[in-house]
mmCIF file of C-alpha atoms in Angstrom:
data_model
loop_
_atom_site.group_PDB
_atom_site.id
_atom_site.type_symbol
_atom_site.label_atom_id
_atom_site.label_comp_id
_atom_site.label_asym_id
_atom_site.label_seq_id
_atom_site.Cartn_x
_atom_site.Cartn_y
_atom_site.Cartn_z
ATOM 1 C CA MET A 1 113.650 118.811 105.197
ATOM 2 C CA PRO A 2 114.957 120.276 101.399
ATOM 3 C CA ILE A 3 113.507 116.937 99.868
ATOM 4 C CA VAL A 4 109.899 117.577 99.081
ATOM 5 C CA VAL A 5 107.070 116.185 99.259
ATOM 6 C CA ASP A 6 104.640 116.878 96.463
ATOM 7 C CA ILE A 7 102.256 114.096 96.087
ATOM 8 C CA ASP A 8 98.995 116.095 97.079
ATOM 9 C CA VAL A 9 99.646 117.695 93.677
ATOM 10 C CA MET A 10 99.299 114.536 92.187
ATOM 11 C CA LEU A 11 96.964 113.432 93.916
ATOM 12 C CA ALA A 12 94.797 116.780 93.067
ATOM 13 C CA ARG A 13 96.163 116.087 89.515
ATOM 14 C CA ARG A 14 94.745 112.613 89.168
ATOM 15 C CA LYS A 15 91.518 113.835 91.155
ATOM 16 C CA MET A 16 91.734 111.340 94.356
ATOM 17 C CA SER A 17 91.057 111.385 97.569
ATOM 18 C CA VAL A 18 94.228 110.769 100.903
ATOM 19 C CA GLY A 19 91.612 108.334 102.366
ATOM 20 C CA GLU A 20 91.367 106.182 98.574
ATOM 21 C CA LEU A 21 95.586 106.531 97.436
ATOM 22 C CA ALA A 22 96.970 104.771 101.802
ATOM 23 C CA ASP A 23 93.405 101.973 100.053
ATOM 24 C CA ARG A 24 95.153 101.827 96.638
ATOM 25 C CA VAL A 25 98.008 101.821 98.464
ATOM 26 C CA GLY A 26 98.147 99.394 101.564
ATOM 27 C CA ILE A 27 99.146 101.787 104.070
ATOM 28 C CA THR A 28 97.277 103.879 106.454
ATOM 29 C CA PRO A 29 95.899 107.327 105.856
ATOM 30 C CA ALA A 30 97.955 108.570 109.291
ATOM 31 C CA ASN A 31 101.869 107.169 107.419
ATOM 32 C CA LEU A 32 100.425 109.262 104.485
ATOM 33 C CA ALA A 33 99.634 112.416 105.652
ATOM 34 C CA VAL A 34 102.609 111.775 107.713
ATOM 35 C CA LEU A 35 105.067 111.877 104.404
ATOM 36 C CA LYS A 36 102.219 114.278 102.430
ATOM 37 C CA ASN A 37 103.204 116.534 105.034
ATOM 38 C CA GLY A 38 106.939 116.107 104.425
ATOM 39 C CA ARG A 39 107.296 115.188 108.813
ATOM 40 C CA ALA A 40 108.527 111.321 107.103
ATOM 41 C CA LYS A 41 112.160 110.723 107.933
ATOM 42 C CA ALA A 42 111.914 107.770 105.055
ATOM 43 C CA VAL A 43 110.504 106.246 102.597
ATOM 44 C CA ARG A 44 111.067 102.332 101.627
ATOM 45 C CA PHE A 45 111.510 102.452 97.971
ATOM 46 C CA ALA A 46 108.281 99.485 97.831
ATOM 47 C CA THR A 47 106.522 102.556 99.114
ATOM 48 C CA LEU A 48 107.387 104.828 97.090
ATOM 49 C CA ALA A 49 107.565 102.496 93.879
ATOM 50 C CA ALA A 50 103.559 101.333 94.567
ATOM 51 C CA LEU A 51 102.783 104.967 94.906
ATOM 52 C CA CYS A 52 104.357 105.547 91.349
ATOM 53 C CA GLU A 53 101.840 102.474 90.090
ATOM 54 C CA VAL A 54 98.766 103.773 91.947
ATOM 55 C CA LEU A 55 99.069 107.106 90.534
ATOM 56 C CA LYS A 56 100.969 106.414 87.331
ATOM 57 C CA CYS A 57 104.055 109.062 88.016
ATOM 58 C CA GLN A 58 107.171 108.428 88.534
ATOM 59 C CA PRO A 59 109.651 109.173 91.506
ATOM 60 C CA GLY A 60 110.522 113.059 90.559
ATOM 61 C CA ASP A 61 106.938 113.755 90.651
ATOM 62 C CA LEU A 62 106.591 113.408 93.682
ATOM 63 C CA LEU A 63 109.292 113.782 95.494
ATOM 64 C CA ARG A 64 112.073 117.861 94.369
ATOM 65 C CA TRP A 65 114.883 118.346 96.071
ATOM 66 C CA GLU A 66 115.494 122.307 97.089
ATOM 67 C CA ALA A 67 118.126 124.184 98.940
ATOM 68 C CA GLU A 68 118.479 125.585 102.378
ATOM 69 C CA ALA A 69 119.766 128.120 103.894
ATOM 70 C CA ALA A 70 123.141 126.687 106.743
ATOM 71 C CA ALA A 71 121.554 127.545 110.539
ATOM 72 C CA ASP A 72 124.093 130.587 110.413
ATOM 73 C CA GLY A 73 122.589 132.158 107.315
ATOM 74 C CA ASP A 74 124.689 131.818 105.122
ATOM 75 C CA ASP A 75 123.783 130.421 102.110
ATOM 76 C CA VAL A 76 124.112 126.631 100.778
ATOM 77 C CA PRO A 77 127.657 126.873 98.533
ATOM 78 C CA GLN A 78 126.471 126.704 94.609
ATOM 79 C CA GLY A 79 129.498 125.477 92.469
ATOM 80 C CA GLY A 80 129.050 122.330 93.682
ATOM 81 C CA ARG A 81 131.772 119.732 95.120
ATOM 82 C CA GLU A 82 134.361 121.736 94.425
ATOM 83 C CA SER A 83 132.576 124.273 96.816
ATOM 84 C CA LEU A 84 132.375 121.583 99.722
ATOM 85 C CA GLY A 85 136.222 120.795 99.305
ATOM 86 C CA ALA A 86 135.489 117.761 97.477
ATOM 87 C CA THR A 87 138.807 116.700 95.211
ATOM 88 C CA GLY A 88 138.423 113.606 92.828
ATOM 89 C CA PRO A 89 136.528 113.108 89.418
#
């Protein structure tokens, strides 16, 4: 998945355990593990906000985008909207 979750990085910086973060955010350790390990399909803004509040960080500290090669082996276009055939301002 092209969205990478870096919760483990922030946990290490804050010297906090997964269990403690889960308790303070109000989610189960199992659900936090799903998010932390990149298996989540979605995250609620309220959960993201609570994670940021507890970890004293910004959403971009927890989530980042990485290009992913297409299934047929071609690289993702690098030229932005124009390379995808999109037009407009």
